[in-house]
Amino acid sequence: MTAARKVLVTGGAGFIGANFVRYWSECYPSDRIIVLDALTYAGNLANLESVAAGDNYRFVHGNILDVATIDELMLGEQVDTIVHFAAESHVDRSIHEPDAFIQTNVIGTNNLLMAARKHWIDSDSGPAAHLFHHVSTDEVYGTLGPDDPAFTEQTLYAPNSPYAASKAASDHLVRSYHHTFGMQVTTSNCSNNYGPYQFPEKLIPLMIVNAVTGKPLPVYGDGSNIRDWLYVEDHCRGIDRVINQGQRGATYNIGGNNEWRNIDIVNQLCKSIDAAFEADDQLAAHFPDAPAAGGKKTESLITFVKDRLGHDWRYAIDATLAESELGYKPLESFESGFQLTLNWMLQNEMWWRAVMDGSYRDWISKNYSADD
Ligand code: NAD
Ligand code: DAU
């Protein structure tokens, strides 16, 4: 596809979606981007401020559960490319309230596929070329032991949380639309992302916020669980490669080749925050409740808490296929990506205070007691 595309980005006001919209509008300024987002607690228009003024950009406040809205957009905008991020994405929430995950992640994905089929395949006036790119997760593969090889695209699906099961179901639906209706689809399964605009319910931003506001750093279980971390812009680069070069009908794993135990991440984060406060005494004035503001070690806040139910022990991605076939390679090391993230969080207090002001607080107080 070389002509300018009309790209519908679902979930574009969320963490990865917003980073992707910024990335894509810089790389492909002649493409039109239409963001469709329900603005749940995780979606925030502030994430899109830097692209909002562009002529080739439109934001639609709408839900992928609303078939009429999707139909109207597909037809009215003559969409030829869908990049599907919209999802309920937090594992802990899926343990407490799985229904929203089935609605958005399964039914919502099916709604998009049905609309795409109607406008791209069943209609005589569909676009010359089309693509449905589905953004998925490594959690569909289940959990690994210490000596297991990393997940490849051939690893059998074994989702363990309601979130992972809902994403697995959506992956299968996307696959089936290729096989049954000939829809041009690609899927990427990615490991844990981190970076700017990540809602502070996920490990890294939550720990940074708690550390600078002097709150406990809750490490689940014994902290030995392992995740494979990827800087969000590297994920966007990977999706770009899949969209532009990936084989239609194929799935690609995207990862950082960067496994860390949770406790090591938290310890590293504490050291980096101590160093940041030592290097810049304005931080102490700005965040007076941080232990580091009083010369104490941030690690004093580490608190081991009750483990997550069904907590997957280890994820690791083998991205060989994306590397060899698409030339994908992450550009950030964990050190550089983490420093960018920490600096962004320290400079964007207004952002994280604002996004945490809403329903997230109510949900936390409803589902977690102080000693959980
Ligand atoms: P997020 O929770 O930050 O954002 C989700 C976005 O989807 C929000 O803007 C929200 O308002 C929107 N949304 C939710 N329900 C909707 C609905 N019914 N209709 C329209 N919009 C809706 O999520 P994220 O971390 O940016 O993840 C984006 C995608 O990437 C998800 O599909 C997730 O499964 C996948 N993924 C995430 C990670 C990660 O580490 N965060 C890793 C791999 C894959
Ligand atoms: O692997 C990709 C997945 O990564 C994505 O599909 C999900 O959308 C995304 O949320 C993420 O899932 P995780 O459950 O791995 O991310 P989370 O940040 O919630 O947790 C990371 C690890 O840290 C996990 O082992 C649980 C642990 N943890 C998390 C929180 C929020 C803690 O120990 N304490 C915490 O407070």
Tab-separated table of C-alpha atoms and ligand atoms in Angstrom:
chain	number	residue	atom	x	y	z
A	1	MET	CA	0.000	0.000	0.000
A	2	THR	CA	1.802	3.135	-1.116
A	3	ALA	CA	-1.115	5.596	-1.542
A	4	ALA	CA	-2.233	7.568	1.498
A	5	ARG	CA	-4.205	5.301	3.804
A	6	LYS	CA	-7.308	5.956	5.851
A	7	VAL	CA	-6.435	4.408	9.140
A	8	LEU	CA	-8.959	3.704	11.880
A	9	VAL	CA	-7.109	3.369	15.193
A	10	THR	CA	-9.294	1.897	17.924
A	11	GLY	CA	-8.222	2.604	21.498
A	12	GLY	CA	-6.000	5.426	20.237
A	13	ALA	CA	-6.436	7.454	23.431
A	14	GLY	CA	-4.905	4.697	25.567
A	15	PHE	CA	-1.259	4.118	26.366
A	16	ILE	CA	0.070	2.226	23.338
A	17	GLY	CA	-2.606	3.540	20.974
A	18	ALA	CA	-1.698	7.181	21.676
A	19	ASN	CA	2.020	6.475	21.290
A	20	PHE	CA	1.198	4.721	18.014
A	21	VAL	CA	-0.931	7.615	16.697
A	22	ARG	CA	1.918	10.047	17.399
A	23	TYR	CA	4.459	7.696	15.830
A	24	TRP	CA	2.319	7.021	12.746
A	25	SER	CA	1.412	10.646	12.084
A	26	GLU	CA	5.127	11.538	12.162
A	27	CYS	CA	6.153	8.664	9.886
A	28	TYR	CA	3.203	8.811	7.464
A	29	PRO	CA	1.877	12.400	7.512
A	30	SER	CA	-0.259	11.912	4.398
A	31	ASP	CA	-2.246	9.063	5.970
A	32	ARG	CA	-5.554	10.102	7.530
A	33	ILE	CA	-5.948	8.863	11.103
A	34	ILE	CA	-9.344	8.400	12.695
A	35	VAL	CA	-9.173	7.505	16.385
A	36	LEU	CA	-12.194	5.680	17.822
A	37	ASP	CA	-12.080	5.515	21.602
A	38	ALA	CA	-14.702	5.146	24.332
A	39	LEU	CA	-12.531	7.114	26.805
A	40	THR	CA	-12.811	4.590	29.602
A	41	TYR	CA	-10.743	5.253	32.732
A	42	ALA	CA	-7.685	4.239	30.627
A	43	GLY	CA	-8.339	6.549	27.696
A	44	ASN	CA	-7.340	10.164	27.880
A	45	LEU	CA	-7.495	12.948	25.317
A	46	ALA	CA	-4.456	14.547	26.922
A	47	ASN	CA	-2.465	11.624	25.475
A	48	LEU	CA	-3.257	12.897	21.984
A	49	GLU	CA	-2.712	16.619	22.483
A	50	SER	CA	0.351	16.753	20.247
A	51	VAL	CA	-1.509	15.328	17.218
A	52	ALA	CA	-4.928	16.894	17.794
A	53	ALA	CA	-4.230	19.968	15.639
A	54	GLY	CA	-3.326	18.005	12.495
A	55	ASP	CA	-5.576	18.268	9.394
A	56	ASN	CA	-5.315	14.566	8.759
A	57	TYR	CA	-6.598	13.574	12.173
A	58	ARG	CA	-10.063	13.064	13.641
A	59	PHE	CA	-11.081	11.880	17.087
A	60	VAL	CA	-14.395	10.070	17.538
A	61	HIS	CA	-15.684	9.453	21.035
A	62	GLY	CA	-17.362	6.087	20.498
A	63	ASN	CA	-17.517	2.480	21.576
A	64	ILE	CA	-16.565	-0.608	19.580
A	65	LEU	CA	-19.666	-2.195	21.083
A	66	ASP	CA	-21.732	0.271	19.043
A	67	VAL	CA	-22.091	-1.317	15.588
A	68	ALA	CA	-23.782	1.745	14.046
A	69	THR	CA	-20.851	4.018	14.940
A	70	ILE	CA	-18.337	1.620	13.411
A	71	ASP	CA	-20.415	1.241	10.224
A	72	GLU	CA	-20.781	4.975	9.870
A	73	LEU	CA	-17.038	5.508	10.212
A	74	MET	CA	-16.099	2.714	7.828
A	75	LEU	CA	-18.375	4.121	5.164
A	76	GLY	CA	-18.071	7.855	5.831
A	77	GLU	CA	-14.285	7.809	6.082
A	78	GLN	CA	-13.742	5.032	3.519
A	79	VAL	CA	-11.430	3.328	6.001
A	80	ASP	CA	-8.964	0.904	4.381
A	81	THR	CA	-6.785	0.065	7.398
A	82	ILE	CA	-7.803	-0.787	10.954
A	83	VAL	CA	-5.231	-0.906	13.726
A	84	HIS	CA	-7.069	-2.394	16.684
A	85	PHE	CA	-5.772	-1.485	20.146
A	86	ALA	CA	-9.066	-0.949	22.012
A	87	ALA	CA	-9.282	-3.352	24.910
A	88	GLU	CA	-9.663	-3.739	28.601
A	89	SER	CA	-5.995	-4.343	29.344
A	90	HIS	CA	-5.352	-4.769	33.072
A	91	VAL	CA	-5.077	-8.327	34.390
A	92	ASP	CA	-6.042	-7.426	37.987
A	93	ARG	CA	-9.263	-5.817	36.809
A	94	SER	CA	-10.097	-8.912	34.752
A	95	ILE	CA	-9.851	-11.014	37.907
A	96	HIS	CA	-12.383	-8.815	39.714
A	97	GLU	CA	-14.677	-7.839	36.821
A	98	PRO	CA	-14.218	-10.122	33.785
A	99	ASP	CA	-17.424	-9.135	32.004
A	100	ALA	CA	-16.100	-5.885	30.514
A	101	PHE	CA	-13.179	-7.878	29.074
A	102	ILE	CA	-15.481	-10.250	27.236
A	103	GLN	CA	-17.615	-7.364	25.989
A	104	THR	CA	-14.840	-5.140	24.638
A	105	ASN	CA	-12.122	-7.629	23.801
A	106	VAL	CA	-14.275	-10.368	22.269
A	107	ILE	CA	-17.611	-8.842	21.203
A	108	GLY	CA	-15.994	-5.506	20.304
A	109	THR	CA	-13.380	-7.215	18.114
A	110	ASN	CA	-16.094	-9.236	16.422
A	111	ASN	CA	-18.083	-6.046	15.738
A	112	LEU	CA	-15.069	-4.510	14.009
A	113	LEU	CA	-14.454	-7.636	11.964
A	114	MET	CA	-18.112	-7.795	10.890
A	115	ALA	CA	-18.033	-4.141	9.820
A	116	ALA	CA	-14.733	-4.647	7.975
A	117	ARG	CA	-16.137	-7.659	6.156
A	118	LYS	CA	-19.258	-5.721	5.162
A	119	HIS	CA	-17.307	-2.760	3.747
A	120	TRP	CA	-14.206	-4.475	2.411
A	121	ILE	CA	-15.340	-7.873	1.197
A	122	ASP	CA	-19.097	-7.979	0.733
A	123	SER	CA	-19.424	-4.504	-0.802
A	124	ASP	CA	-18.746	-3.843	-4.507
A	125	SER	CA	-17.314	-0.428	-3.687
A	126	GLY	CA	-14.759	-1.497	-1.053
A	127	PRO	CA	-11.151	-0.189	-1.142
A	128	ALA	CA	-8.634	-1.702	-3.570
A	129	ALA	CA	-6.521	-2.909	-0.650
A	130	HIS	CA	-7.327	-3.318	3.017
A	131	LEU	CA	-5.734	-4.495	6.268
A	132	PHE	CA	-7.022	-5.360	9.727
A	133	HIS	CA	-4.075	-5.294	12.138
A	134	HIS	CA	-4.849	-6.774	15.547
A	135	VAL	CA	-2.692	-5.819	18.540
A	136	SER	CA	-2.420	-8.687	20.966
A	137	THR	CA	-0.336	-9.957	23.840
A	138	ASP	CA	2.129	-12.669	24.830
A	139	GLU	CA	-0.233	-13.583	27.692
A	140	VAL	CA	-2.254	-15.757	25.294
A	141	TYR	CA	0.581	-18.301	25.472
A	142	GLY	CA	0.262	-18.821	29.228
A	143	THR	CA	3.212	-19.072	31.565
A	144	LEU	CA	6.789	-20.398	31.335
A	145	GLY	CA	9.059	-22.258	33.755
A	146	PRO	CA	12.650	-21.139	34.345
A	147	ASP	CA	14.167	-23.317	31.602
A	148	ASP	CA	11.378	-23.197	29.020
A	149	PRO	CA	12.210	-21.660	25.663
A	150	ALA	CA	10.607	-18.281	24.954
A	151	PHE	CA	7.190	-18.114	23.232
A	152	THR	CA	7.286	-18.472	19.449
A	153	GLU	CA	4.395	-18.029	17.018
A	154	GLN	CA	4.003	-21.834	17.185
A	155	THR	CA	3.552	-21.982	20.968
A	156	LEU	CA	0.107	-23.373	21.791
A	157	TYR	CA	-2.360	-20.948	23.332
A	158	ALA	CA	-2.904	-21.485	27.084
A	159	PRO	CA	-4.378	-18.245	28.473
A	160	ASN	CA	-4.600	-18.163	32.262
A	161	SER	CA	-6.432	-14.952	33.236
A	162	PRO	CA	-9.823	-13.744	31.993
A	163	TYR	CA	-7.900	-10.928	30.253
A	164	ALA	CA	-5.600	-13.372	28.458
A	165	ALA	CA	-8.545	-15.638	27.557
A	166	SER	CA	-10.453	-12.705	26.064
A	167	LYS	CA	-7.417	-11.659	24.009
A	168	ALA	CA	-6.913	-15.268	22.857
A	169	ALA	CA	-10.546	-15.388	21.713
A	170	SER	CA	-10.079	-12.146	19.766
A	171	ASP	CA	-6.901	-13.509	18.113
A	172	HIS	CA	-8.826	-16.582	16.971
A	173	LEU	CA	-11.647	-14.456	15.564
A	174	VAL	CA	-9.179	-12.377	13.540
A	175	ARG	CA	-7.507	-15.521	12.231
A	176	SER	CA	-10.869	-17.005	11.266
A	177	TYR	CA	-11.851	-13.932	9.196
A	178	HIS	CA	-8.719	-14.440	7.118
A	179	HIS	CA	-9.299	-18.148	6.658
A	180	THR	CA	-13.057	-18.011	6.043
A	181	PHE	CA	-13.629	-14.684	4.289
A	182	GLY	CA	-10.190	-13.913	2.859
A	183	MET	CA	-9.856	-10.733	4.929
A	184	GLN	CA	-6.299	-9.344	4.883
A	185	VAL	CA	-5.253	-9.507	8.525
A	186	THR	CA	-2.089	-9.427	10.603
A	187	THR	CA	-1.676	-9.970	14.336
A	188	SER	CA	1.174	-9.007	16.644
A	189	ASN	CA	1.631	-10.554	20.096
A	190	CYS	CA	3.765	-8.315	22.253
A	191	SER	CA	5.405	-8.505	25.673
A	192	ASN	CA	5.069	-5.954	28.520
A	193	ASN	CA	5.287	-2.348	27.344
A	194	TYR	CA	6.422	0.648	29.358
A	195	GLY	CA	6.918	4.321	28.543
A	196	PRO	CA	5.152	7.711	28.537
A	197	TYR	CA	1.352	7.865	29.031
A	198	GLN	CA	1.023	4.450	30.683
A	199	PHE	CA	-1.827	4.479	33.178
A	200	PRO	CA	-0.408	4.198	36.730
A	201	GLU	CA	-2.070	0.892	37.505
A	202	LYS	CA	0.651	-1.044	35.641
A	203	LEU	CA	3.846	-1.982	37.461
A	204	ILE	CA	6.360	0.647	36.312
A	205	PRO	CA	4.267	3.859	36.391
A	206	LEU	CA	2.497	2.750	39.585
A	207	MET	CA	5.825	2.235	41.348
A	208	ILE	CA	7.147	5.621	40.168
A	209	VAL	CA	4.030	7.458	41.356
A	210	ASN	CA	4.046	5.688	44.726
A	211	ALA	CA	7.779	6.265	45.202
A	212	VAL	CA	7.560	10.022	44.687
A	213	THR	CA	4.399	10.368	46.782
A	214	GLY	CA	5.778	8.261	49.648
A	215	LYS	CA	3.300	5.364	49.322
A	216	PRO	CA	4.137	1.647	49.691
A	217	LEU	CA	5.526	-0.135	46.619
A	218	PRO	CA	3.318	-3.268	46.511
A	219	VAL	CA	5.269	-6.255	45.170
A	220	TYR	CA	3.001	-9.258	44.571
A	221	GLY	CA	4.068	-12.567	46.171
A	222	ASP	CA	7.839	-12.874	46.488
A	223	GLY	CA	8.590	-10.654	43.478
A	224	SER	CA	10.222	-13.483	41.535
A	225	ASN	CA	7.805	-13.321	38.563
A	226	ILE	CA	9.478	-12.443	35.281
A	227	ARG	CA	8.309	-10.193	32.459
A	228	ASP	CA	9.959	-9.300	29.140
A	229	TRP	CA	9.961	-5.480	28.888
A	230	LEU	CA	9.729	-3.407	25.725
A	231	TYR	CA	9.789	0.385	25.332
A	232	VAL	CA	6.471	1.443	23.794
A	233	GLU	CA	7.981	3.183	20.766
A	234	ASP	CA	9.801	-0.026	19.865
A	235	HIS	CA	6.426	-1.769	19.931
A	236	CYS	CA	5.085	0.906	17.545
A	237	ARG	CA	8.065	0.308	15.240
A	238	GLY	CA	7.304	-3.415	15.315
A	239	ILE	CA	3.647	-2.840	14.418
A	240	ASP	CA	4.780	-0.577	11.563
A	241	ARG	CA	6.955	-3.389	10.181
A	242	VAL	CA	4.094	-5.877	10.427
A	243	ILE	CA	1.582	-3.541	8.747
A	244	ASN	CA	3.919	-2.582	5.907
A	245	GLN	CA	5.821	-5.813	5.341
A	246	GLY	CA	4.071	-8.618	7.213
A	247	GLN	CA	2.517	-11.552	5.399
A	248	ARG	CA	-1.247	-11.336	5.359
A	249	GLY	CA	-2.798	-13.923	7.654
A	250	ALA	CA	0.404	-14.153	9.714
A	251	THR	CA	1.146	-13.583	13.376
A	252	TYR	CA	4.384	-11.983	14.646
A	253	ASN	CA	5.785	-11.952	18.149
A	254	ILE	CA	7.258	-8.614	19.247
A	255	GLY	CA	9.452	-8.414	22.331
A	256	GLY	CA	12.415	-6.754	23.934
A	257	ASN	CA	14.588	-9.795	24.668
A	258	ASN	CA	14.733	-8.227	28.069
A	259	GLU	CA	13.592	-10.413	30.972
A	260	TRP	CA	13.508	-9.009	34.487
A	261	ARG	CA	12.222	-10.293	37.820
A	262	ASN	CA	9.676	-7.859	39.242
A	263	ILE	CA	11.704	-7.328	42.415
A	264	ASP	CA	14.786	-6.442	40.364
A	265	ILE	CA	12.785	-3.894	38.374
A	266	VAL	CA	11.487	-2.329	41.590
A	267	ASN	CA	14.963	-2.242	43.173
A	268	GLN	CA	16.409	-0.672	40.035
A	269	LEU	CA	13.610	1.870	39.986
A	270	CYS	CA	14.303	2.790	43.632
A	271	LYS	CA	17.997	3.346	42.883
A	272	SER	CA	17.199	5.492	39.834
A	273	ILE	CA	14.803	7.644	41.850
A	274	ASP	CA	17.390	8.107	44.620
A	275	ALA	CA	19.932	9.156	41.982
A	276	ALA	CA	17.475	11.564	40.328
A	277	PHE	CA	16.767	13.284	43.664
A	278	GLU	CA	20.483	13.522	44.425
A	279	ALA	CA	21.194	15.077	41.056
A	280	ASP	CA	18.338	17.635	41.147
A	281	ASP	CA	17.409	19.234	44.473
A	282	GLN	CA	14.266	20.781	42.955
A	283	LEU	CA	12.725	17.307	43.024
A	284	ALA	CA	12.738	17.290	46.835
A	285	ALA	CA	10.798	20.555	46.889
A	286	HIS	CA	8.404	19.208	44.296
A	287	PHE	CA	7.830	15.791	45.875
A	288	PRO	CA	8.327	16.399	49.614
A	289	ASP	CA	6.639	13.085	50.600
A	290	ALA	CA	9.194	10.971	48.747
A	291	PRO	CA	11.689	9.243	51.074
A	292	ALA	CA	14.397	10.450	48.676
A	293	ALA	CA	13.390	14.061	49.490
A	294	GLY	CA	14.599	13.484	53.059
A	295	GLY	CA	17.743	11.613	52.027
A	296	LYS	CA	16.173	8.189	52.799
A	297	LYS	CA	16.321	5.240	50.436
A	298	THR	CA	13.239	4.736	48.237
A	299	GLU	CA	13.583	0.971	48.753
A	300	SER	CA	12.258	1.502	52.297
A	301	LEU	CA	8.799	1.668	50.665
A	302	ILE	CA	8.973	-1.869	49.184
A	303	THR	CA	6.112	-3.944	50.640
A	304	PHE	CA	5.437	-7.578	49.738
A	305	VAL	CA	1.668	-8.114	49.390
A	306	LYS	CA	-0.728	-10.980	48.662
A	307	ASP	CA	-0.065	-12.541	45.268
A	308	ARG	CA	-2.276	-12.000	42.212
A	309	LEU	CA	-4.699	-14.935	41.724
A	310	GLY	CA	-3.381	-17.307	39.044
A	311	HIS	CA	-0.294	-15.118	38.645
A	312	ASP	CA	1.683	-16.212	35.547
A	313	TRP	CA	5.262	-16.794	36.581
A	314	ARG	CA	7.269	-15.937	33.490
A	315	TYR	CA	6.729	-14.466	30.007
A	316	ALA	CA	9.447	-14.320	27.357
A	317	ILE	CA	9.112	-13.545	23.662
A	318	ASP	CA	11.144	-15.072	20.860
A	319	ALA	CA	11.004	-12.357	18.174
A	320	THR	CA	13.193	-14.212	15.666
A	321	LEU	CA	10.501	-14.270	12.978
A	322	ALA	CA	9.896	-10.495	13.119
A	323	GLU	CA	13.659	-9.909	13.137
A	324	SER	CA	14.497	-12.196	10.228
A	325	GLU	CA	11.449	-11.558	8.040
A	326	LEU	CA	10.727	-7.900	8.803
A	327	GLY	CA	14.055	-6.555	10.066
A	328	TYR	CA	12.435	-5.634	13.412
A	329	LYS	CA	14.826	-4.661	16.221
A	330	PRO	CA	14.137	-2.684	19.395
A	331	LEU	CA	16.157	0.533	19.511
A	332	GLU	CA	16.008	1.283	23.248
A	333	SER	CA	17.925	-0.698	25.838
A	334	PHE	CA	16.088	-1.192	29.119
A	335	GLU	CA	18.399	1.373	30.743
A	336	SER	CA	17.701	4.066	28.134
A	337	GLY	CA	13.958	3.312	27.870
A	338	PHE	CA	13.567	3.246	31.623
A	339	GLN	CA	15.389	6.573	32.040
A	340	LEU	CA	13.166	8.172	29.372
A	341	THR	CA	10.102	6.864	31.208
A	342	LEU	CA	11.257	8.025	34.643
A	343	ASN	CA	12.128	11.496	33.326
A	344	TRP	CA	8.747	11.732	31.585
A	345	MET	CA	6.874	10.755	34.761
A	346	LEU	CA	8.869	13.251	36.865
A	347	GLN	CA	8.137	16.022	34.362
A	348	ASN	CA	4.462	15.178	33.877
A	349	GLU	CA	3.035	15.136	37.372
A	350	MET	CA	-0.044	17.037	36.148
A	351	TRP	CA	-0.799	14.236	33.683
A	352	TRP	CA	-0.621	11.372	36.163
A	353	ARG	CA	-2.460	13.224	38.907
A	354	ALA	CA	-5.266	14.039	36.463
A	355	VAL	CA	-5.678	10.526	35.072
A	356	MET	CA	-5.620	9.022	38.555
A	357	ASP	CA	-8.307	11.372	39.806
A	358	GLY	CA	-11.191	9.496	38.207
A	359	SER	CA	-12.844	6.124	38.609
A	360	TYR	CA	-9.541	4.366	39.157
A	361	ARG	CA	-9.469	5.514	42.758
A	362	ASP	CA	-13.023	4.273	43.352
A	363	TRP	CA	-12.202	0.931	41.802
A	364	ILE	CA	-9.045	0.523	43.900
A	365	SER	CA	-10.864	1.299	47.137
A	366	LYS	CA	-13.703	-1.076	46.233
A	367	ASN	CA	-11.465	-4.015	45.370
A	368	TYR	CA	-8.417	-3.708	47.562
A	369	SER	CA	-8.266	-3.333	51.311
A	370	ALA	CA	-5.294	-1.503	52.804
A	371	ASP	CA	-3.403	-4.689	53.650
A	372	ASP	CA	-3.927	-6.510	50.317
B	1	NAD	P1	-4.966	0.865	27.718
B	1	NAD	O1	-5.834	0.214	28.741
B	1	NAD	O2	-3.967	1.873	28.127
B	1	NAD	O3	-5.880	1.557	26.602
B	1	NAD	C1	-7.025	0.951	26.085
B	1	NAD	C2	-7.788	2.010	25.281
B	1	NAD	O4	-8.953	1.385	24.718
B	1	NAD	C3	-8.285	3.186	26.129
B	1	NAD	O5	-8.068	4.404	25.449
B	1	NAD	C4	-9.765	2.921	26.277
B	1	NAD	O6	-10.541	4.095	26.447
B	1	NAD	C5	-10.079	2.208	24.975
B	1	NAD	N1	-11.264	1.341	25.064
B	1	NAD	C6	-11.527	0.417	26.019
B	1	NAD	N2	-12.727	-0.158	25.786
B	1	NAD	C7	-13.205	0.396	24.634
B	1	NAD	C8	-14.376	0.199	23.867
B	1	NAD	N3	-15.316	-0.694	24.228
B	1	NAD	N4	-14.547	0.936	22.738
B	1	NAD	C9	-13.622	1.847	22.358
B	1	NAD	N5	-12.485	2.075	23.064
B	1	NAD	C10	-12.281	1.358	24.171
B	1	NAD	O7	-4.279	-0.341	26.949
B	1	NAD	P2	-2.814	-0.446	26.339
B	1	NAD	O8	-1.880	-0.865	27.402
B	1	NAD	O9	-2.539	0.755	25.549
B	1	NAD	O10	-3.013	-1.700	25.364
B	1	NAD	C11	-3.468	-1.509	24.025
B	1	NAD	C12	-3.574	-2.867	23.350
B	1	NAD	O11	-2.319	-3.521	23.361
B	1	NAD	C13	-4.552	-3.816	24.036
B	1	NAD	O12	-5.247	-4.524	23.041
B	1	NAD	C14	-3.656	-4.754	24.836
B	1	NAD	O13	-4.255	-6.017	24.972
B	1	NAD	C15	-2.430	-4.811	23.958
B	1	NAD	N6	-1.149	-5.065	24.634
B	1	NAD	C16	-0.772	-4.297	25.717
B	1	NAD	C17	0.472	-4.518	26.303
B	1	NAD	C18	0.958	-3.687	27.480
B	1	NAD	O14	1.994	-3.995	28.060
B	1	NAD	N7	0.271	-2.643	27.861
B	1	NAD	C19	1.319	-5.519	25.804
B	1	NAD	C20	0.886	-6.287	24.725
B	1	NAD	C21	-0.346	-6.042	24.125
B	2	DAU	O1	2.633	-9.286	28.740
B	2	DAU	C1	1.863	-8.310	28.126
B	2	DAU	C2	0.850	-7.787	29.110
B	2	DAU	O2	1.568	-6.974	30.043
B	2	DAU	C3	-0.269	-6.981	28.470
B	2	DAU	O3	-1.014	-7.824	27.630
B	2	DAU	C4	-1.195	-6.373	29.531
B	2	DAU	O4	-2.166	-5.550	28.925
B	2	DAU	C5	-0.346	-5.554	30.480
B	2	DAU	O5	-1.165	-5.059	31.519
B	2	DAU	C6	0.798	-6.386	31.070
B	2	DAU	O6	0.293	-7.390	31.947
B	2	DAU	P1	1.026	-7.738	33.338
B	2	DAU	O7	0.042	-8.341	34.253
B	2	DAU	O8	2.298	-8.460	33.098
B	2	DAU	O9	1.415	-6.216	33.799
B	2	DAU	P2	1.352	-5.487	35.205
B	2	DAU	O10	2.041	-4.191	35.036
B	2	DAU	O11	-0.020	-5.480	35.769
B	2	DAU	O12	2.246	-6.405	36.132
B	2	DAU	C7	3.598	-6.698	35.807
B	2	DAU	C8	4.134	-7.638	36.862
B	2	DAU	O13	4.245	-6.921	38.099
B	2	DAU	C9	3.228	-8.817	37.157
B	2	DAU	O14	4.022	-9.950	37.441
B	2	DAU	C10	2.448	-8.394	38.397
B	2	DAU	C11	3.438	-7.523	39.131
B	2	DAU	N1	2.856	-6.411	39.914
B	2	DAU	C12	1.976	-5.582	39.287
B	2	DAU	C13	1.419	-4.528	39.971
B	2	DAU	C14	0.415	-3.609	39.283
B	2	DAU	C15	3.249	-6.200	41.230
B	2	DAU	O15	4.071	-6.948	41.776
B	2	DAU	N2	2.700	-5.162	41.913
B	2	DAU	C16	1.796	-4.303	41.346
B	2	DAU	O16	1.295	-3.375	42.026
